[in-house]
């Protein structure tokens, strides 16, 4: 009986290590793909959103409408469009990106970009417009005024980044289509959950789900801390 | 005190759409003077202040500063000689100290000693590290005054700086502004609804009605023996349009 318990303990320990070994590359790839897409979308997104809020352009209403429409784009539709562009017969097939992390980053960037632009525009637009002439009256240049306004809007801009992160790390349609869910190459948290659930491998699926929830929790906590005022 | 001409407005007009909000035939402001501008709401007083602060250009006419015509896009060096305290001051979501230091920082100037001295002067030293958004109305106005004065401007424009403040804050702000004008020779243009305040502080007073300067006179002349009957009516507290 003691021998049976020892065997059971050893098997349990080994299966735990196996679980971790399966989990880790998937988590790392998810963070790499989503992180890259977030950085690529956040930089122009914040700049464009702030620019539109601070200096409206002709056709602003139409542009804002398009941005808000983009925020509601179904990820699987984005995946389909990217797939068609990157497929061998598509205009960008020569890149050879289909079924690689590059294609997944492309799709997630397209999903995240309207969100970062739109929410940044809202956050910066919410800063009292009377602040700008007051800062100018203190001798600030237009660029310095813009930085000060962005600083005032920072919690809203951070919220835009959090929202974009949450949206793209949890989407499955686009990355499944353009990544192909290839083990060791394009398998991320969401696509792995789908696969492992279908295989009946609930232990791993639940662990992956737990990691996804944990990532969402940690990112929100970090950004809340960053967004706290001095 | 030097009384050389600092500002000169010649047939200056500001038109918004179809509405002429300001039509100044001729106005000169001298260096070191304390000029009060009174008039009913909507008369164009704030518009005039924005012109003097180079925040907007007149639609027509000429504005000169220190003998030179003010270009459509004034250089930063000119811009920074004038500063303004607005009727509803807006401070950044930072500490009081950082707000007072803001103008110095954008100029790349060291902040510490000047800021501390100014905080002491306006009675806000105890609040220096506190968030500016926790200040009361009077404290906020004093912080706004401090962040303007710490820049040592040539011209200080004040848009109803003591509206809705209690007597203590009114007295403190008036004392500081008067001292700045008398000891440092800062040119002050004060927009106020409070004719008594104008009488207390200003060397000259101007009455603005519907965008036009009805009368500009030395303070005692303005109040004791105004030339224009509308000025007399305004000083008596009657509605004048």
Short mmCIF file of C-alpha atoms in Angstrom, two decimals:
data_model
loop_
_atom_site.label_atom_id
_atom_site.label_comp_id
_atom_site.label_asym_id
_atom_site.label_seq_id
_atom_site.Cartn_x
_atom_site.Cartn_y
_atom_site.Cartn_z
CA UNK A 1 0.00 0.00 0.00
CA UNK A 2 2.83 2.35 0.81
CA UNK A 3 4.37 1.55 -2.54
CA UNK A 4 1.03 2.36 -4.29
CA UNK A 5 0.88 5.73 -2.49
CA UNK A 6 4.50 6.48 -3.46
CA UNK A 7 3.73 5.64 -7.07
CA UNK A 8 0.63 7.82 -7.01
CA UNK A 9 2.57 10.72 -5.50
CA UNK A 10 5.34 10.39 -8.06
CA UNK A 11 2.83 10.24 -10.94
CA UNK A 12 1.02 13.30 -9.60
CA UNK A 13 4.30 15.22 -9.29
CA UNK A 14 5.41 14.22 -12.76
CA UNK A 15 2.07 15.14 -14.33
CA UNK A 16 2.34 18.54 -12.65
CA UNK A 17 5.76 19.09 -14.21
CA UNK A 18 4.38 17.97 -17.55
CA UNK A 19 1.52 20.43 -17.18
CA UNK A 20 3.96 23.22 -16.49
CA UNK A 21 6.12 22.20 -19.42
CA UNK A 22 3.07 22.30 -21.70
CA UNK A 23 1.80 25.57 -20.26
CA UNK A 24 4.93 27.67 -20.28
CA UNK A 25 5.66 27.98 -24.03
CA UNK A 26 1.99 28.77 -24.69
CA UNK A 27 1.97 31.54 -22.08
CA UNK A 28 5.23 33.01 -23.37
CA UNK A 29 4.04 33.03 -26.96
CA UNK A 30 0.73 34.63 -25.95
CA UNK A 31 2.55 37.40 -24.12
CA UNK A 32 4.99 37.88 -26.99
CA UNK A 33 2.29 38.12 -29.67
CA UNK A 34 -0.12 40.27 -27.66
CA UNK A 35 2.64 42.45 -26.23
CA UNK A 36 4.06 43.15 -29.67
CA UNK A 37 0.62 43.93 -31.09
CA UNK A 38 -0.10 46.22 -28.14
CA UNK A 39 3.11 48.21 -28.56
CA UNK A 40 2.64 48.53 -32.32
CA UNK A 41 -0.97 49.71 -31.90
CA UNK A 42 -0.50 51.84 -28.77
CA UNK A 43 2.16 54.20 -30.10
CA UNK A 44 0.32 55.44 -33.22
CA UNK A 45 -3.02 54.95 -31.46
CA UNK A 46 -2.18 57.32 -28.62
CA UNK A 47 -0.58 59.88 -30.94
CA UNK A 48 -3.49 59.83 -33.40
CA UNK A 49 -6.14 59.86 -30.68
CA UNK A 50 -4.50 62.80 -28.94
CA UNK A 51 -4.00 64.65 -32.21
CA UNK A 52 -7.65 64.26 -33.22
CA UNK A 53 -8.80 65.42 -29.78
CA UNK A 54 -6.51 68.44 -29.63
CA UNK A 55 -6.74 69.58 -33.24
CA UNK A 56 -9.90 68.41 -35.02
CA UNK A 57 -9.45 67.90 -38.74
CA UNK A 58 -11.91 68.35 -41.62
CA UNK A 59 -14.19 65.32 -41.73
CA UNK A 60 -13.58 64.67 -38.03
CA UNK A 61 -17.07 63.31 -37.45
CA UNK A 62 -16.71 60.73 -40.20
CA UNK A 63 -13.26 59.72 -38.94
CA UNK A 64 -14.56 59.28 -35.40
CA UNK A 65 -17.48 57.23 -36.70
CA UNK A 66 -15.08 54.95 -38.57
CA UNK A 67 -12.91 54.56 -35.48
CA UNK A 68 -15.84 53.66 -33.27
CA UNK A 69 -17.03 51.18 -35.93
CA UNK A 70 -13.56 49.69 -35.96
CA UNK A 71 -13.77 49.16 -32.21
CA UNK A 72 -16.68 46.82 -32.78
CA UNK A 73 -15.07 44.77 -35.56
CA UNK A 74 -15.57 41.02 -34.98
CA UNK A 75 -12.08 39.52 -34.48
CA UNK A 76 -12.86 36.55 -36.72
CA UNK A 77 -13.71 38.95 -39.56
CA UNK A 78 -10.38 40.69 -39.04
CA UNK A 79 -8.75 37.25 -39.08
CA UNK A 80 -10.47 36.40 -42.32
CA UNK A 81 -9.33 39.64 -43.97
CA UNK A 82 -5.74 39.16 -42.80
CA UNK A 83 -5.84 35.54 -43.95
CA UNK A 84 -6.93 36.57 -47.43
CA UNK A 85 -4.21 39.19 -47.65
CA UNK A 86 -1.46 36.88 -46.41
CA UNK A 87 -2.45 33.73 -48.21
CA UNK A 88 -0.31 32.61 -51.13
CA UNK A 89 -2.75 34.07 -53.63
CA UNK A 90 -3.19 37.26 -51.63
CA UNK A 91 -1.42 40.57 -52.29
CA UNK A 92 0.92 40.08 -49.32
CA UNK A 93 1.46 36.35 -49.74
CA UNK A 94 5.08 36.98 -50.65
CA UNK A 95 5.74 37.89 -46.98
CA UNK A 96 5.23 34.26 -46.02
CA UNK A 97 3.62 35.31 -42.74
CA UNK A 98 0.55 33.09 -42.77
CA UNK A 99 0.52 30.56 -39.91
CA UNK A 100 3.31 32.40 -38.13
CA UNK A 101 3.30 34.69 -35.07
CA UNK A 102 3.78 37.65 -37.44
CA UNK A 103 0.33 37.04 -38.92
CA UNK A 104 -1.15 36.83 -35.42
CA UNK A 105 0.52 40.11 -34.43
CA UNK A 106 -0.85 41.73 -37.60
CA UNK A 107 -4.41 40.61 -36.85
CA UNK A 108 -4.26 41.64 -33.18
CA UNK A 109 -2.76 45.03 -34.08
CA UNK A 110 -5.67 45.69 -36.42
CA UNK A 111 -8.13 44.75 -33.67
CA UNK A 112 -6.39 46.88 -31.03
CA UNK A 113 -5.69 50.01 -33.09
CA UNK A 114 -9.22 51.49 -33.28
CA UNK A 115 -9.56 50.89 -29.56
CA UNK A 116 -6.40 52.77 -28.62
CA UNK A 117 -7.25 55.64 -30.97
CA UNK A 118 -10.89 55.89 -29.94
CA UNK A 119 -10.43 55.61 -26.18
CA UNK A 120 -7.43 57.98 -26.21
CA UNK A 121 -9.50 60.48 -28.20
CA UNK A 122 -12.25 60.24 -25.61
CA UNK A 123 -9.85 60.56 -22.67
CA UNK A 124 -7.99 63.56 -24.08
CA UNK A 125 -11.22 65.17 -25.24
CA UNK A 126 -12.54 64.96 -21.69
CA UNK A 127 -9.79 67.25 -20.37
CA UNK A 128 -11.28 70.73 -19.89
CA UNK A 129 -10.51 72.63 -23.11
CA UNK A 130 -10.00 75.81 -21.07
CA UNK A 131 -6.81 74.28 -19.69
CA UNK A 132 -4.99 74.81 -22.96
CA UNK A 133 -5.16 78.62 -23.17
CA UNK A 134 -4.26 78.78 -19.48
CA UNK A 135 -1.10 76.76 -20.06
CA UNK A 136 -0.31 78.85 -23.14
CA UNK A 137 -0.70 81.96 -20.98
CA UNK A 138 2.00 80.51 -18.72
CA UNK A 139 4.36 80.39 -21.70
CA UNK A 140 4.03 76.74 -22.68
CA UNK A 141 4.62 75.92 -26.35
CA UNK A 142 1.86 74.02 -28.20
CA UNK A 143 3.91 70.82 -27.78
CA UNK A 144 4.30 71.39 -24.05
CA UNK A 145 0.58 72.02 -23.80
CA UNK A 146 -0.08 68.75 -25.60
CA UNK A 147 2.13 66.83 -23.15
CA UNK A 148 0.45 68.46 -20.19
CA UNK A 149 -3.01 67.60 -21.54
CA UNK A 150 -1.88 64.01 -22.18
CA UNK A 151 -0.63 63.87 -18.64
CA UNK A 152 -4.06 64.97 -17.39
CA UNK A 153 -5.70 62.33 -19.59
CA UNK A 154 -3.24 59.63 -18.57
CA UNK A 155 -5.65 57.42 -16.57
CA UNK A 156 -7.97 57.34 -19.57
CA UNK A 157 -5.11 56.59 -21.93
CA UNK A 158 -3.96 53.76 -19.67
CA UNK A 159 -7.50 52.46 -19.66
CA UNK A 160 -7.34 52.41 -23.45
CA UNK A 161 -4.22 50.24 -23.29
CA UNK A 162 -5.76 47.91 -20.70
CA UNK A 163 -8.92 47.57 -22.77
CA UNK A 164 -6.90 46.80 -25.88
CA UNK A 165 -4.79 44.24 -24.03
CA UNK A 166 -7.85 42.53 -22.58
CA UNK A 167 -9.51 42.46 -25.95
CA UNK A 168 -6.67 40.95 -27.94
CA UNK A 169 -5.29 38.47 -25.43
CA UNK A 170 -8.71 36.91 -25.05
CA UNK A 171 -9.72 36.77 -28.69
CA UNK A 172 -9.59 33.42 -30.43
CA UNK A 173 -11.12 33.81 -33.90
CA UNK A 174 -8.42 35.88 -35.56
CA UNK A 175 -5.39 34.04 -34.15
CA UNK A 176 -6.95 30.66 -34.93
CA UNK A 177 -7.49 31.62 -38.57
CA UNK A 178 -4.15 33.26 -39.29
CA UNK A 179 -2.01 31.27 -36.84
CA UNK A 180 -3.37 27.80 -37.35
CA UNK A 181 -2.83 26.77 -33.71
CA UNK A 182 0.40 24.92 -34.55
CA UNK A 183 2.02 23.33 -31.52
CA UNK A 184 5.22 25.05 -30.52
CA UNK A 185 4.80 27.76 -33.13
CA UNK A 186 1.44 29.53 -33.10
CA UNK A 187 -0.45 27.95 -30.21
CA UNK A 188 -1.53 30.61 -27.75
CA UNK A 189 -3.70 30.54 -24.62
CA UNK A 190 -7.07 30.93 -26.32
CA UNK A 191 -6.46 28.51 -29.19
CA UNK A 192 -4.93 25.99 -26.80
CA UNK A 193 -8.00 26.16 -24.55
CA UNK A 194 -10.24 25.37 -27.53
CA UNK A 195 -8.03 22.47 -28.58
CA UNK A 196 -7.53 20.93 -25.14
CA UNK A 197 -11.26 21.19 -24.35
CA UNK A 198 -12.10 19.35 -27.56
CA UNK A 199 -9.55 16.69 -26.66
CA UNK A 200 -11.14 16.31 -23.24
CA UNK A 201 -7.93 17.44 -21.60
CA UNK A 202 -9.78 19.58 -19.07
CA UNK A 203 -6.93 19.82 -16.60
CA UNK A 204 -4.74 21.68 -19.05
CA UNK A 205 -7.65 23.68 -20.43
CA UNK A 206 -8.57 24.87 -16.95
CA UNK A 207 -4.97 25.71 -16.17
CA UNK A 208 -4.74 27.74 -19.36
CA UNK A 209 -8.00 29.50 -18.49
CA UNK A 210 -6.66 30.26 -15.04
CA UNK A 211 -3.51 31.76 -16.51
CA UNK A 212 -5.58 33.90 -18.89
CA UNK A 213 -7.67 35.20 -15.99
CA UNK A 214 -4.55 35.78 -13.95
CA UNK A 215 -2.92 37.79 -16.74
CA UNK A 216 -6.00 39.95 -17.05
CA UNK A 217 -6.02 40.51 -13.29
CA UNK A 218 -2.31 41.37 -13.11
CA UNK A 219 -2.45 43.77 -16.06
CA UNK A 220 -5.38 45.62 -14.53
CA UNK A 221 -3.65 45.83 -11.18
CA UNK A 222 -0.43 47.14 -12.72
CA UNK A 223 -2.19 49.79 -14.76
CA UNK A 224 -4.31 50.87 -11.80
CA UNK A 225 -1.10 51.41 -9.84
CA UNK A 226 0.44 53.35 -12.71
CA UNK A 227 -2.65 55.44 -13.11
CA UNK A 228 -2.74 56.56 -9.49
CA UNK A 229 -2.19 60.26 -9.08
CA UNK A 230 0.70 61.62 -7.03
CA UNK B 1 8.30 104.31 -12.31
CA UNK B 2 8.67 104.16 -16.06
CA UNK B 3 5.50 105.10 -17.88
CA UNK B 4 6.54 104.41 -21.44
CA UNK B 5 3.86 103.07 -23.75
CA UNK B 6 3.72 99.28 -23.59
CA UNK B 7 0.55 98.35 -25.47
CA UNK B 8 -1.17 100.32 -28.19
CA UNK B 9 -4.39 99.23 -29.84
CA UNK B 10 -5.37 101.12 -32.97
CA UNK B 11 -8.79 100.43 -34.52
CA UNK B 12 -8.66 96.90 -33.18
CA UNK B 13 -11.67 94.76 -33.91
CA UNK B 14 -12.53 91.18 -32.98
CA UNK B 15 -15.31 89.61 -34.97
CA UNK B 16 -16.73 86.14 -34.26
CA UNK B 17 -18.93 85.07 -37.14
CA UNK B 18 -21.21 88.02 -37.73
CA UNK B 19 -20.81 89.48 -34.27
CA UNK B 20 -18.32 92.23 -33.46
CA UNK B 21 -17.31 91.54 -29.88
CA UNK B 22 -14.61 94.19 -29.63
CA UNK B 23 -14.12 97.51 -31.38
CA UNK B 24 -11.37 99.59 -29.81
CA UNK B 25 -10.59 102.80 -31.66
CA UNK B 26 -7.59 103.71 -29.57
CA UNK B 27 -6.13 102.43 -26.32
CA UNK B 28 -2.67 102.81 -24.84
CA UNK B 29 -1.38 101.08 -21.76
CA UNK B 30 1.80 102.27 -20.13
CA UNK B 31 4.55 100.22 -18.62
CA UNK B 32 4.09 99.96 -14.87
CA UNK B 33 0.54 101.20 -14.77
CA UNK B 34 -2.38 99.53 -13.07
CA UNK B 35 -5.33 99.61 -15.47
CA UNK B 36 -8.79 98.38 -14.51
CA UNK B 37 -11.36 97.46 -17.12
CA UNK B 38 -14.98 97.46 -16.00
CA UNK B 39 -18.22 96.76 -17.80
CA UNK B 40 -21.21 94.44 -17.84
CA UNK B 41 -20.96 90.74 -18.70
CA UNK B 42 -20.53 90.13 -22.41
CA UNK B 43 -18.95 93.53 -23.03
CA UNK B 44 -15.78 92.02 -24.48
CA UNK B 45 -13.47 92.37 -21.49
CA UNK B 46 -12.16 88.80 -21.59
CA UNK B 47 -11.67 89.08 -25.35
CA UNK B 48 -9.51 92.15 -24.82
CA UNK B 49 -7.44 90.26 -22.27
CA UNK B 50 -6.92 87.40 -24.72
CA UNK B 51 -5.69 89.89 -27.32
CA UNK B 52 -3.27 91.42 -24.81
CA UNK B 53 -2.04 87.93 -23.91
CA UNK B 54 -1.51 87.19 -27.65
CA UNK B 55 -3.79 84.16 -27.31
CA UNK B 56 -5.70 85.41 -30.31
CA UNK B 57 -5.11 87.97 -33.01
CA UNK B 58 -7.50 90.83 -33.78
CA UNK B 59 -9.64 90.48 -36.88
CA UNK B 60 -8.65 94.01 -37.90
CA UNK B 61 -6.50 96.85 -36.68
CA UNK B 62 -3.06 96.91 -35.18
CA UNK B 63 -1.69 95.91 -31.84
CA UNK B 64 1.78 96.98 -30.82
CA UNK B 65 3.75 95.86 -27.80
CA UNK B 66 6.80 97.74 -26.58
CA UNK B 67 6.81 99.78 -29.77
CA UNK B 68 6.76 96.78 -32.13
CA UNK B 69 3.79 95.45 -34.10
CA UNK B 70 2.69 92.11 -32.74
CA UNK B 71 2.93 89.50 -35.52
CA UNK B 72 0.16 86.98 -36.22
CA UNK B 73 2.22 84.26 -34.53
CA UNK B 74 4.20 86.02 -31.82
CA UNK B 75 7.62 84.60 -30.98
CA UNK B 76 7.90 82.70 -27.72
CA UNK B 77 10.10 85.42 -26.21
CA UNK B 78 7.30 87.95 -26.65
CA UNK B 79 4.62 85.53 -25.56
CA UNK B 80 6.36 84.85 -22.29
CA UNK B 81 6.50 88.49 -21.20
CA UNK B 82 2.77 88.45 -20.52
CA UNK B 83 0.80 86.10 -18.34
CA UNK B 84 -2.78 85.85 -17.20
CA UNK B 85 -4.81 84.63 -14.24
CA UNK B 86 -8.16 83.40 -15.48
CA UNK B 87 -11.51 83.79 -13.80
CA UNK B 88 -11.83 80.04 -13.40
CA UNK B 89 -8.25 78.85 -12.97
CA UNK B 90 -7.49 75.27 -13.91
CA UNK B 91 -4.60 73.54 -12.20
CA UNK B 92 -2.97 70.29 -13.24
CA UNK B 93 -3.56 67.09 -11.32
CA UNK B 94 -0.29 67.52 -9.50
CA UNK B 95 0.81 69.04 -6.21
CA UNK B 96 0.39 72.74 -5.56
CA UNK B 97 4.17 73.13 -5.69
CA UNK B 98 4.40 71.46 -9.11
CA UNK B 99 1.61 73.64 -10.44
CA UNK B 100 3.28 76.84 -9.27
CA UNK B 101 6.55 75.63 -10.80
CA UNK B 102 4.96 74.72 -14.15
CA UNK B 103 5.76 77.95 -15.99
CA UNK B 104 9.36 77.84 -14.83
CA UNK B 105 9.73 74.24 -15.93
CA UNK B 106 8.45 74.89 -19.44
CA UNK B 107 11.07 77.65 -19.67
CA UNK B 108 13.77 75.29 -18.46
CA UNK B 109 14.38 77.45 -15.39
CA UNK B 110 15.25 76.21 -11.90
CA UNK B 111 12.21 76.17 -9.69
CA UNK B 112 12.89 75.45 -6.04
CA UNK B 113 13.70 78.71 -4.27
CA UNK B 114 11.42 80.96 -6.27
CA UNK B 115 8.53 78.57 -5.93
CA UNK B 116 8.95 78.18 -2.17
CA UNK B 117 9.14 81.95 -1.70
CA UNK B 118 6.02 82.49 -3.79
CA UNK B 119 4.10 79.77 -1.94
CA UNK B 120 5.00 81.50 1.30
CA UNK B 121 3.88 84.85 -0.12
CA UNK B 122 0.42 83.65 -1.11
CA UNK B 123 -0.04 81.70 2.13
CA UNK B 124 0.04 78.23 0.56
CA UNK B 125 3.29 76.85 1.94
CA UNK B 126 1.40 74.41 4.14
CA UNK B 127 -0.42 73.05 1.09
CA UNK B 128 2.65 72.77 -1.13
CA UNK B 129 2.75 68.98 -1.30
CA UNK B 130 -1.00 68.57 -1.43
CA UNK B 131 -2.87 67.82 -4.64
CA UNK B 132 -4.00 71.05 -6.22
CA UNK B 133 -7.46 69.58 -6.73
CA UNK B 134 -8.06 69.59 -3.01
CA UNK B 135 -7.76 73.36 -2.72
CA UNK B 136 -10.72 75.56 -1.90
CA UNK B 137 -11.82 78.33 -4.28
CA UNK B 138 -9.75 81.03 -2.62
CA UNK B 139 -6.70 78.80 -2.31
CA UNK B 140 -7.03 77.83 -5.96
CA UNK B 141 -7.06 81.45 -7.05
CA UNK B 142 -4.02 82.20 -4.90
CA UNK B 143 -2.20 79.21 -6.42
CA UNK B 144 -3.06 80.49 -9.90
CA UNK B 145 -1.74 83.93 -8.95
CA UNK B 146 1.44 82.36 -7.57
CA UNK B 147 2.11 80.37 -10.73
CA UNK B 148 1.75 83.57 -12.77
CA UNK B 149 3.83 85.84 -10.53
CA UNK B 150 6.66 83.33 -10.07
CA UNK B 151 7.41 83.91 -13.77
CA UNK B 152 8.27 87.59 -13.10
CA UNK B 153 6.25 88.76 -16.10
CA UNK B 154 6.29 92.27 -17.56
CA UNK B 155 2.50 92.22 -17.74
CA UNK B 156 -0.02 90.54 -15.48
CA UNK B 157 -3.56 90.20 -16.81
CA UNK B 158 -6.27 89.38 -14.28
CA UNK B 159 -9.71 88.23 -15.35
CA UNK B 160 -11.98 88.80 -12.34
CA UNK B 161 -9.48 87.16 -9.97
CA UNK B 162 -11.53 87.73 -6.84
CA UNK B 163 -15.01 86.91 -8.10
CA UNK B 164 -16.88 84.78 -5.54
CA UNK B 165 -14.07 84.91 -2.99
CA UNK B 166 -14.38 85.72 0.70
CA UNK B 167 -13.06 89.05 2.04
CA UNK B 168 -9.85 87.48 3.38
CA UNK B 169 -8.83 86.07 -0.01
CA UNK B 170 -9.93 89.24 -1.79
CA UNK B 171 -7.76 91.32 0.54
CA UNK B 172 -4.77 89.03 0.24
CA UNK B 173 -4.87 88.89 -3.56
CA UNK B 174 -5.34 92.65 -3.84
CA UNK B 175 -2.40 93.28 -1.50
CA UNK B 176 -0.10 90.99 -3.46
CA UNK B 177 -1.09 92.41 -6.84
CA UNK B 178 -0.72 96.00 -5.61
CA UNK B 179 2.73 95.20 -4.20
CA UNK B 180 3.83 93.59 -7.46
CA UNK B 181 2.77 96.67 -9.34
CA UNK B 182 4.32 99.16 -6.92
CA UNK B 183 7.57 97.42 -6.04
CA UNK B 184 8.39 95.44 -9.19
CA UNK B 185 6.73 97.73 -11.71
CA UNK B 186 4.65 94.97 -13.28
CA UNK B 187 1.99 96.34 -15.61
CA UNK B 188 -1.38 95.09 -14.42
CA UNK B 189 -4.61 94.94 -16.38
CA UNK B 190 -7.48 93.99 -14.13
CA UNK B 191 -10.92 93.03 -15.39
CA UNK B 192 -13.43 93.32 -12.60
CA UNK B 193 -17.12 93.72 -11.92
CA UNK B 194 -16.24 95.26 -8.60
CA UNK B 195 -16.05 99.01 -9.19
CA UNK B 196 -14.82 99.53 -5.63
CA UNK B 197 -11.92 97.20 -6.31
CA UNK B 198 -11.10 99.14 -9.45
CA UNK B 199 -11.14 102.36 -7.45
CA UNK B 200 -8.92 100.88 -4.73
CA UNK B 201 -6.25 99.55 -7.02
CA UNK B 202 -6.09 101.19 -10.42
CA UNK B 203 -4.29 104.25 -11.77
CA UNK B 204 -6.74 104.42 -14.67
CA UNK B 205 -10.09 102.84 -15.34
CA UNK B 206 -11.80 102.03 -18.62
CA UNK B 207 -15.49 101.26 -19.21
CA UNK B 208 -16.24 98.74 -21.94
CA UNK B 209 -19.78 98.52 -23.29
CA UNK B 210 -20.77 96.24 -26.17
CA UNK B 211 -17.15 95.94 -27.24
CA UNK B 212 -16.47 99.68 -27.28
CA UNK B 213 -14.45 101.75 -24.87
CA UNK B 214 -16.85 104.38 -23.62
CA UNK B 215 -14.37 106.17 -21.41
CA UNK B 216 -10.84 105.81 -20.12
CA UNK B 217 -9.74 108.17 -17.36
CA UNK B 218 -7.56 108.44 -14.27
CA UNK B 219 -9.36 106.65 -11.43
CA UNK B 220 -10.58 109.63 -9.49
CA UNK B 221 -11.76 111.42 -12.62
CA UNK B 222 -13.56 108.24 -13.73
CA UNK B 223 -15.47 108.02 -10.46
CA UNK B 224 -15.86 111.67 -9.46
CA UNK B 225 -16.38 113.50 -12.73
CA UNK B 226 -16.79 111.11 -15.67
CA UNK B 227 -17.10 112.67 -19.08
CA UNK B 228 -19.67 110.22 -20.44
CA UNK B 229 -23.15 109.93 -18.87
CA UNK B 230 -23.02 106.16 -19.34
CA UNK B 231 -19.93 106.04 -17.15
CA UNK B 232 -21.74 108.04 -14.48
CA UNK B 233 -24.69 105.66 -14.67
CA UNK B 234 -22.43 102.63 -14.47
CA UNK B 235 -20.55 103.98 -11.47
CA UNK B 236 -23.89 104.62 -9.75
CA UNK B 237 -24.71 100.96 -10.25
CA UNK B 238 -27.39 101.42 -12.89
CA UNK B 239 -27.77 98.94 -15.77
CA UNK B 240 -26.05 100.41 -18.81
CA UNK B 241 -26.28 98.96 -22.31
#
